[in-house]
Amino acid sequence: MRIEIPQKVDNIIETLTGAGFEAYAVGGCVRDVILSRTPNDWDITTSAKPMEIKKLFPRTIDTGIRHGTVTVMIGKDGFEVTTYRIDGEYEDARHPKEVTFCTDLHEDLLRRDFTINAMAYNHKDGLVDIFGGQQDIDRKLIRCVGEATERFTEDALRMMRAVRFSAQLGYSIEEKTGQAIRKLSPNLRKISAERVREELTKLLESPNPSFLKTAYTYGITKIVLPEWDEKEKDGKASRILRSMEASDPDKLIRYSILFDGDEQEAKAVLQRLKFDNDTINGVCRLSRSLYMKIDADEVSVRRGAYKLGRKLFPILLKIRLAVAEGTEDGEALFSKEEIGKTDEIFRMITERGDCLSLKELAVTGGDLIERGMKPGKEVGETLQRLLEIVLEHPERNTKDFLLTRI
Ligand code: ATP
Ligand code: MG
């Protein structure tokens, strides 16, 4: 079997093998190429030790020397080259306390999580697939390398990775792997918020966000997102999952649908998962406005767009459309027709360049002060009042007119 690998990756492999070492592309990139997906990154595994790797390439970065990882820079692209290793004892089901370098590719593949992630490739030896990764791809199955209970005890995050990969690829989780997750999901308590956040986000952004249900049945959400278990009990879960399935695979959109308009919950969860402020603010603002009344007329749309901003307003409409899609007939919260009209009006307003924020007002605080207003609260309040006039009558956004109004 011959796999297409980028020239730069092949060059790195050739350089290493030319110096007498073994080297292969490994893990997610091999899986993705077999699946005709575009890999996020290309990882290389080698028998060379970090210092030996560094000697062979002019530009390298010490990414994780202790764990055997050196990033080799070729042009602007970086490739992680990692020495064959066995992961030592795991601390608190989190990360290996220590790693031991080894000389055998098989041992390196043994430490990997799932069969589909444990294949290696180079042009000389072809595909190295000792655990039946290819067969599991054919069967659309997520299966642990080796004994599932052991693997999840070593690193509890793998349980979330199992559900995430099954959602990304639309695969089932193999029986024993699933049983082990059911039993060991409480261990996710020990996993850091950052690692949980990455996996939960990849699951929600996948083509199958409704696999969150799988995470629920395995007892995963009970630990990492107990808020979801409440929604399952309240009977809200199915509608939310349908809406997520109907929506674009975007972080802001999927999380906003998840929290179903509950801004406080959104904030609490996203802060707990240590999200960046942009994401927290975005999802909170969208949540606050999710069920806000916006009539399909120009003034209401301008007010809505002012409240949310030009970037978030169209996202809100997308979310509402997905919520409408997920709602069963009869309990419709939004009409798709109304949302469509609102969207048209927003586009028209945008094209025409109507003022939608204080920044776009034809008058600034400086203008008011120049005309004798004392700097401070009054300036802000006046600008706000002028903006309200302009939101109602966009044609009045001229300096001449507005200055007659103060
Ligand atoms: P993606 O990059 O699409 O999220 P990936 O499979 O490439 O998926 P990475 O986190 O980039 O995942 O890891 C690269 C490889 O390292 C995996 O394919 C797997 O072989 C191994 N790996 C990563 N995380 C773990 C883990 N927690 N336990 C065991 N092996 C892991
Ligand atoms: Mg990867």
mmCIF file of C-alpha atoms and ligand atoms in Angstrom, residues 26-29 31-32 37 40-41 43 87 90 111-114 116-118 151 155 157-158 161 164-165 168 195 199 202, ligand 1:
data_model
loop_
_atom_site.group_PDB
_atom_site.id
_atom_site.type_symbol
_atom_site.label_atom_id
_atom_site.label_comp_id
_atom_site.label_asym_id
_atom_site.label_seq_id
_atom_site.Cartn_x
_atom_site.Cartn_y
_atom_site.Cartn_z
ATOM 1 C CA VAL A 26 2.556 7.974 12.566
ATOM 2 C CA GLY A 27 -0.805 8.341 14.283
ATOM 3 C CA GLY A 28 -3.562 10.709 13.254
ATOM 4 C CA CYS A 29 -1.966 11.707 9.941
ATOM 5 C CA ARG A 31 -5.363 7.523 9.778
ATOM 6 C CA ASP A 32 -6.539 10.699 8.034
ATOM 7 C CA ARG A 37 -9.209 13.507 5.167
ATOM 8 C CA ASN A 40 -4.134 18.640 10.952
ATOM 9 C CA ASP A 41 -0.468 17.912 11.372
ATOM 10 C CA ASP A 43 3.895 13.541 13.218
ATOM 11 C CA ASP A 87 5.055 5.775 28.540
ATOM 12 C CA TYR A 90 0.767 7.394 34.874
ATOM 13 C CA ARG A 111 1.373 3.208 23.879
ATOM 14 C CA ARG A 112 -1.140 4.808 21.495
ATOM 15 C CA ASP A 113 -4.831 5.000 22.294
ATOM 16 C CA PHE A 114 -6.884 3.447 19.475
ATOM 17 C CA ILE A 116 -6.927 3.582 14.012
ATOM 18 C CA ASN A 117 -4.381 5.941 15.652
ATOM 19 C CA ALA A 118 -1.642 3.337 15.959
ATOM 20 C CA ARG A 151 -5.643 2.056 28.741
ATOM 21 C CA ASP A 155 -5.106 8.185 30.903
ATOM 22 C CA LEU A 157 -8.902 11.564 28.783
ATOM 23 C CA ARG A 158 -8.836 8.716 26.262
ATOM 24 C CA ARG A 161 -11.168 10.963 22.843
ATOM 25 C CA ARG A 164 -14.815 12.519 20.034
ATOM 26 C CA PHE A 165 -13.312 10.306 17.304
ATOM 27 C CA GLN A 168 -15.802 13.062 14.017
ATOM 28 C CA ARG A 195 -7.766 18.842 28.112
ATOM 29 C CA GLU A 199 -12.115 17.183 23.510
ATOM 30 C CA LYS A 202 -13.937 18.815 19.011
HETATM 31 P P1 ATP B 1 -6.368 15.279 15.764
HETATM 32 O O1 ATP B 1 -5.029 15.901 15.553
HETATM 33 O O2 ATP B 1 -7.224 15.166 14.576
HETATM 34 O O3 ATP B 1 -7.094 15.851 16.933
HETATM 35 P P2 ATP B 1 -4.826 12.927 16.369
HETATM 36 O O4 ATP B 1 -5.183 11.473 16.359
HETATM 37 O O5 ATP B 1 -3.759 13.386 15.444
HETATM 38 O O6 ATP B 1 -6.163 13.738 16.168
HETATM 39 P P3 ATP B 1 -3.248 14.069 18.440
HETATM 40 O O7 ATP B 1 -3.719 14.557 19.770
HETATM 41 O O8 ATP B 1 -2.725 15.030 17.444
HETATM 42 O O9 ATP B 1 -4.475 13.254 17.846
HETATM 43 O O10 ATP B 1 -2.172 12.936 18.735
HETATM 44 C C1 ATP B 1 -1.399 12.304 17.726
HETATM 45 C C2 ATP B 1 -1.277 10.816 18.030
HETATM 46 O O11 ATP B 1 -0.711 10.614 19.321
HETATM 47 C C3 ATP B 1 -2.610 10.064 18.085
HETATM 48 O O12 ATP B 1 -3.058 9.661 16.817
HETATM 49 C C4 ATP B 1 -2.269 8.902 18.991
HETATM 50 O O13 ATP B 1 -1.555 7.921 18.299
HETATM 51 C C5 ATP B 1 -1.325 9.524 19.995
HETATM 52 N N1 ATP B 1 -2.040 10.074 21.177
HETATM 53 C C6 ATP B 1 -2.458 11.330 21.382
HETATM 54 N N2 ATP B 1 -3.039 11.486 22.572
HETATM 55 C C7 ATP B 1 -2.986 10.273 23.162
HETATM 56 C C8 ATP B 1 -3.413 9.779 24.429
HETATM 57 N N3 ATP B 1 -4.021 10.549 25.319
HETATM 58 N N4 ATP B 1 -3.162 8.476 24.683
HETATM 59 C C9 ATP B 1 -2.535 7.675 23.796
HETATM 60 N N5 ATP B 1 -2.113 8.081 22.604
HETATM 61 C C10 ATP B 1 -2.337 9.362 22.277
#
